[in-house]
Amino acid sequence: MAKSSRKNQQSRDARERLRLERETAARKAKLRGRLMVGGALVAVLAIAVGVGIYSSKSGSSAADDSAESSGKPFVQPANTSGKDGVVVPYGKADAKDVVSIWLDPRCPYCAGIEIGLGKTLKEQANAGTYRVEYHFATFLDKMLGNGKGSKRAVNALGAAVNESPDKFMDYLQVLYKNHPEKEADDKFASTATLLELADQVPGLRTPAFNKAVKELTYMPWVDKVSKTFYESGKKGTPEVDINGKQVNVSSGKGIDSITGDEFKQLVADTLKK
């Protein structure tokens, strides 16, 4: 009986080990899938490079075939820079140093950066430490089944920066604090949702803002913004550069970024080199 009991216990232990191994493998596969779809931080860029190359090669058509921009006149939002206003700057125009950030509105890893570092970026830009330049991608719409959320969110961000750079920064924070937890959730495709979230930014809901979000006024601009990302050679989102040098802002814990103080030190160390 004792021998039989030991064998039964060994059998149960073996089944339990197999179950745990399968669960671990499933979690790893799920994580790899999220990184491949959403784009990766620098620390895991090697995993996501296949998707990045794919998005870069296929993105030209994805940027040019937006039915929602068809027939609309090109309107460049105020307070943007670069050819066709594809860059959204924040901070002093004469700042010597530049922190460049590439984001896709549906990317949870991008949300991790903006939620973790947005306040620090704004404070340091206001102090003249550097200027922040935002660049946007919308490749997740195409990759996840011809969605609309990334493009419509960038259109709404264009409407926000047209109101003021400060309102843009505040609205960007609100969007990412309410971002879809899964890239496949096309939450931002709803203009009603984008307008409702704008209520959290005092003074943003002007008639001009409301009209631009509802009527997708800036969609031709969004197409140019998207195309610029595809042509940039970037491998995915998010990406953060300091004076053109790519830096790692991942905490290594899920989607979370490093802390604001750690980022300040990273900036200081990078600018010394």
Short mmCIF file of C-alpha atoms in Angstrom, two decimals:
data_model
loop_
_atom_site.label_atom_id
_atom_site.label_comp_id
_atom_site.label_asym_id
_atom_site.label_seq_id
_atom_site.Cartn_x
_atom_site.Cartn_y
_atom_site.Cartn_z
CA MET A 1 0.00 0.00 0.00
CA ALA A 2 2.79 2.38 0.88
CA LYS A 3 4.54 1.63 -2.42
CA SER A 4 1.31 2.21 -4.35
CA SER A 5 0.73 5.46 -2.47
CA ARG A 6 4.22 6.71 -3.36
CA LYS A 7 3.65 5.90 -7.03
CA ASN A 8 0.34 7.75 -6.99
CA GLN A 9 1.99 10.76 -5.36
CA GLN A 10 4.82 10.69 -7.90
CA SER A 11 2.27 10.56 -10.69
CA ARG A 12 0.39 13.54 -9.23
CA ASP A 13 3.66 15.47 -8.83
CA ALA A 14 4.60 14.75 -12.44
CA ARG A 15 1.20 15.96 -13.68
CA GLU A 16 1.51 19.12 -11.56
CA ARG A 17 4.99 19.85 -12.95
CA LEU A 18 3.69 19.37 -16.48
CA ARG A 19 0.76 21.72 -15.79
CA LEU A 20 3.08 24.42 -14.42
CA GLU A 21 5.43 24.04 -17.37
CA ARG A 22 2.54 24.46 -19.80
CA GLU A 23 1.24 27.52 -17.95
CA THR A 24 4.70 29.09 -17.96
CA ALA A 25 5.10 28.41 -21.68
CA ALA A 26 1.66 29.91 -22.35
CA ARG A 27 2.50 33.07 -20.39
CA LYS A 28 5.77 33.47 -22.30
CA ALA A 29 3.99 32.97 -25.62
CA LYS A 30 1.36 35.54 -24.65
CA LEU A 31 4.05 38.06 -23.71
CA ARG A 32 5.91 37.47 -26.97
CA GLY A 33 2.66 38.02 -28.83
CA ARG A 34 2.02 41.34 -27.08
CA LEU A 35 5.51 42.53 -27.82
CA MET A 36 5.24 41.52 -31.46
CA VAL A 37 1.92 43.31 -31.90
CA GLY A 38 2.50 46.41 -29.83
CA GLY A 39 6.11 47.12 -30.63
CA ALA A 40 8.75 46.88 -27.94
CA LEU A 41 10.86 49.01 -25.71
CA VAL A 42 14.57 49.09 -26.43
CA ALA A 43 15.27 46.27 -23.98
CA VAL A 44 13.14 43.88 -26.02
CA LEU A 45 13.56 45.43 -29.46
CA ALA A 46 15.21 42.30 -30.81
CA ILE A 47 11.98 40.38 -30.21
CA ALA A 48 9.86 42.95 -32.02
CA VAL A 49 12.17 43.70 -34.93
CA GLY A 50 10.24 41.39 -37.27
CA VAL A 51 7.06 43.37 -36.76
CA GLY A 52 8.94 46.64 -37.03
CA ILE A 53 10.40 45.69 -40.40
CA TYR A 54 7.00 44.48 -41.53
CA SER A 55 5.29 47.69 -40.50
CA SER A 56 7.95 49.77 -42.21
CA LYS A 57 7.68 47.84 -45.47
CA SER A 58 3.89 47.63 -45.58
CA GLY A 59 3.19 50.98 -43.95
CA SER A 60 3.24 53.15 -47.04
CA SER A 61 -0.01 51.70 -48.34
CA ALA A 62 -1.43 51.66 -44.81
CA ALA A 63 -0.76 55.38 -44.50
CA ASP A 64 -2.19 56.30 -47.90
CA ASP A 65 -5.43 54.31 -48.09
CA SER A 66 -7.44 55.99 -45.35
CA ALA A 67 -11.03 56.25 -46.57
CA GLU A 68 -11.70 58.71 -43.77
CA SER A 69 -9.29 61.24 -45.26
CA SER A 70 -10.55 60.86 -48.82
CA GLY A 71 -11.83 64.15 -50.24
CA LYS A 72 -10.87 66.15 -47.16
CA PRO A 73 -8.57 69.16 -47.55
CA PHE A 74 -5.22 69.00 -45.81
CA VAL A 75 -5.27 71.09 -42.64
CA GLN A 76 -2.12 71.41 -40.54
CA PRO A 77 -2.80 71.88 -36.82
CA ALA A 78 -1.37 75.00 -35.25
CA ASN A 79 1.69 74.63 -33.02
CA THR A 80 3.19 71.77 -35.06
CA SER A 81 6.55 71.77 -36.84
CA GLY A 82 8.46 70.10 -39.64
CA LYS A 83 7.25 69.54 -43.19
CA ASP A 84 3.44 69.38 -43.12
CA GLY A 85 3.57 69.75 -39.33
CA VAL A 86 4.23 66.05 -38.72
CA VAL A 87 6.09 66.80 -35.46
CA VAL A 88 4.37 68.00 -32.31
CA PRO A 89 6.93 69.95 -30.25
CA TYR A 90 6.66 70.99 -26.65
CA GLY A 91 9.01 73.36 -24.88
CA LYS A 92 11.22 76.26 -25.84
CA ALA A 93 11.93 76.48 -29.57
CA ASP A 94 15.55 77.50 -28.94
CA ALA A 95 16.32 74.60 -26.58
CA LYS A 96 19.68 73.12 -27.55
CA ASP A 97 18.78 69.53 -26.74
CA VAL A 98 15.85 67.45 -27.98
CA VAL A 99 14.07 64.39 -26.60
CA SER A 100 12.20 62.66 -29.42
CA ILE A 101 9.42 60.18 -28.71
CA TRP A 102 7.61 57.82 -31.12
CA LEU A 103 4.21 56.52 -29.98
CA ASP A 104 1.19 54.64 -31.29
CA PRO A 105 -2.02 55.48 -29.37
CA ARG A 106 -3.09 51.83 -29.13
CA CYS A 107 0.29 50.59 -27.84
CA PRO A 108 0.24 49.78 -24.09
CA TYR A 109 4.04 50.07 -23.86
CA CYS A 110 3.69 53.63 -25.16
CA ALA A 111 1.16 54.23 -22.40
CA GLY A 112 3.74 53.01 -19.89
CA ILE A 113 6.20 55.65 -21.06
CA GLU A 114 3.74 58.53 -21.15
CA ILE A 115 2.14 57.67 -17.81
CA GLY A 116 5.51 57.17 -16.15
CA LEU A 117 7.46 60.04 -17.71
CA GLY A 118 4.92 62.54 -19.06
CA LYS A 119 5.03 64.79 -15.99
CA THR A 120 8.83 64.81 -15.95
CA LEU A 121 9.01 65.53 -19.69
CA LYS A 122 6.68 68.49 -19.31
CA GLU A 123 8.49 69.89 -16.26
CA GLN A 124 11.94 69.63 -17.81
CA ALA A 125 10.77 71.06 -21.13
CA ASN A 126 9.19 74.00 -19.30
CA ALA A 127 12.50 74.54 -17.51
CA GLY A 128 14.36 74.62 -20.83
CA THR A 129 16.40 71.47 -20.15
CA TYR A 130 15.35 70.19 -23.57
CA ARG A 131 12.53 70.37 -26.10
CA VAL A 132 10.26 67.36 -26.53
CA GLU A 133 9.24 66.32 -30.03
CA TYR A 134 6.39 63.85 -30.41
CA HIS A 135 6.05 61.63 -33.47
CA PHE A 136 3.08 59.34 -33.96
CA ALA A 137 2.55 55.99 -35.65
CA THR A 138 -0.72 54.28 -36.51
CA PHE A 139 0.44 50.89 -37.79
CA LEU A 140 -1.54 48.99 -35.15
CA ASP A 141 -4.77 49.90 -36.94
CA LYS A 142 -3.60 48.07 -40.06
CA MET A 143 -1.96 45.17 -38.25
CA LEU A 144 -4.96 44.46 -36.04
CA GLY A 145 -7.61 44.22 -38.74
CA ASN A 146 -8.09 47.63 -40.35
CA GLY A 147 -8.98 49.38 -37.12
CA LYS A 148 -9.48 53.11 -36.66
CA GLY A 149 -8.44 53.87 -33.08
CA SER A 150 -4.84 54.91 -33.62
CA LYS A 151 -5.63 57.29 -36.47
CA ARG A 152 -8.68 58.79 -34.81
CA ALA A 153 -6.74 59.33 -31.59
CA VAL A 154 -3.96 61.11 -33.49
CA ASN A 155 -6.62 63.22 -35.23
CA ALA A 156 -7.95 64.19 -31.79
CA LEU A 157 -4.41 64.97 -30.61
CA GLY A 158 -4.05 67.22 -33.66
CA ALA A 159 -7.22 69.00 -32.60
CA ALA A 160 -5.78 69.37 -29.09
CA VAL A 161 -2.44 70.83 -30.18
CA ASN A 162 -4.37 73.20 -32.45
CA GLU A 163 -5.85 74.58 -29.23
CA SER A 164 -2.48 74.83 -27.43
CA PRO A 165 0.66 72.78 -26.68
CA ASP A 166 -0.34 72.58 -23.00
CA LYS A 167 -3.75 71.16 -23.83
CA PHE A 168 -2.07 68.65 -26.14
CA MET A 169 0.23 67.48 -23.33
CA ASP A 170 -2.65 67.18 -20.88
CA TYR A 171 -4.86 65.35 -23.38
CA LEU A 172 -2.05 62.94 -24.28
CA GLN A 173 -1.81 62.02 -20.60
CA VAL A 174 -5.56 61.49 -20.37
CA LEU A 175 -5.63 59.25 -23.44
CA TYR A 176 -2.83 57.04 -22.19
CA LYS A 177 -4.24 56.83 -18.67
CA ASN A 178 -7.39 55.48 -20.33
CA HIS A 179 -5.66 53.47 -23.05
CA PRO A 180 -6.93 50.09 -24.26
CA GLU A 181 -5.20 47.49 -22.11
CA LYS A 182 -5.04 45.23 -25.16
CA GLU A 183 -3.98 46.48 -28.58
CA ALA A 184 -6.85 44.54 -30.17
CA ASP A 185 -9.36 46.74 -28.33
CA ASP A 186 -10.19 49.52 -30.81
CA LYS A 187 -11.51 51.76 -28.02
CA PHE A 188 -10.28 55.02 -29.55
CA ALA A 189 -12.22 54.38 -32.76
CA SER A 190 -15.16 55.97 -30.96
CA THR A 191 -15.12 59.74 -31.39
CA ALA A 192 -17.66 59.90 -28.55
CA THR A 193 -15.07 58.27 -26.27
CA LEU A 194 -12.35 60.69 -27.42
CA LEU A 195 -14.63 63.65 -26.71
CA GLU A 196 -15.69 62.28 -23.34
CA LEU A 197 -12.05 61.88 -22.31
CA ALA A 198 -11.38 65.46 -23.44
CA ASP A 199 -13.73 66.63 -20.69
CA GLN A 200 -10.88 65.85 -18.27
CA VAL A 201 -8.79 68.67 -19.79
CA PRO A 202 -10.15 72.05 -18.67
CA GLY A 203 -10.99 74.30 -21.61
CA LEU A 204 -10.27 71.74 -24.34
CA ARG A 205 -13.87 71.16 -25.43
CA THR A 206 -14.15 74.23 -27.64
CA PRO A 207 -16.50 74.20 -30.66
CA ALA A 208 -13.46 73.94 -32.95
CA PHE A 209 -12.06 70.96 -31.05
CA ASN A 210 -15.41 69.18 -30.95
CA LYS A 211 -15.94 69.73 -34.69
CA ALA A 212 -12.45 68.50 -35.61
CA VAL A 213 -12.85 65.30 -33.58
CA LYS A 214 -16.35 64.54 -34.84
CA GLU A 215 -15.65 65.38 -38.50
CA LEU A 216 -12.07 63.97 -38.53
CA THR A 217 -10.77 67.29 -39.81
CA TYR A 218 -7.10 66.41 -39.43
CA MET A 219 -7.19 62.94 -40.99
CA PRO A 220 -5.16 63.96 -44.09
CA TRP A 221 -2.55 65.32 -41.65
CA VAL A 222 -2.70 62.03 -39.74
CA ASP A 223 -1.88 60.19 -42.98
CA LYS A 224 1.21 62.34 -43.45
CA VAL A 225 2.24 61.79 -39.83
CA SER A 226 1.81 58.04 -40.29
CA LYS A 227 3.73 57.97 -43.56
CA THR A 228 6.60 59.86 -41.98
CA PHE A 229 6.91 57.17 -39.32
CA TYR A 230 6.98 54.40 -41.92
CA GLU A 231 9.66 56.23 -43.88
CA SER A 232 11.76 56.94 -40.79
CA GLY A 233 13.13 53.41 -40.53
CA LYS A 234 11.94 53.07 -36.94
CA LYS A 235 11.33 49.47 -35.94
CA GLY A 236 8.32 49.93 -33.70
CA THR A 237 6.87 51.91 -30.84
CA PRO A 238 7.65 53.19 -28.32
CA GLU A 239 11.07 54.68 -28.98
CA VAL A 240 12.82 57.47 -27.10
CA ASP A 241 15.87 59.31 -28.44
CA ILE A 242 18.00 61.98 -26.80
CA ASN A 243 19.64 64.15 -29.46
CA GLY A 244 19.16 61.30 -31.91
CA LYS A 245 20.60 58.62 -29.62
CA GLN A 246 18.15 55.85 -28.74
CA VAL A 247 17.88 55.21 -25.00
CA ASN A 248 16.26 52.48 -22.93
CA VAL A 249 13.51 53.78 -20.66
CA SER A 250 12.03 50.39 -19.75
CA SER A 251 11.87 49.43 -16.09
CA GLY A 252 11.93 45.79 -17.11
CA LYS A 253 8.61 45.33 -15.27
CA GLY A 254 5.80 44.89 -17.76
CA ILE A 255 4.89 48.08 -19.58
CA ASP A 256 6.24 50.37 -16.85
CA SER A 257 8.95 52.93 -17.60
CA ILE A 258 11.81 53.96 -15.37
CA THR A 259 10.96 56.62 -12.79
CA GLY A 260 11.04 60.35 -13.47
CA ASP A 261 14.18 60.76 -11.35
CA GLU A 262 15.88 57.91 -13.19
CA PHE A 263 15.00 59.54 -16.49
CA LYS A 264 16.43 62.87 -15.35
CA GLN A 265 19.69 61.11 -14.53
CA LEU A 266 19.63 59.29 -17.86
CA VAL A 267 19.22 62.60 -19.69
CA ALA A 268 22.04 64.20 -17.69
CA ASP A 269 24.39 61.27 -18.33
CA THR A 270 23.53 61.16 -22.05
CA LEU A 271 24.07 64.89 -22.54
CA LYS A 272 27.51 64.65 -20.91
CA LYS A 273 28.73 62.23 -23.57
#
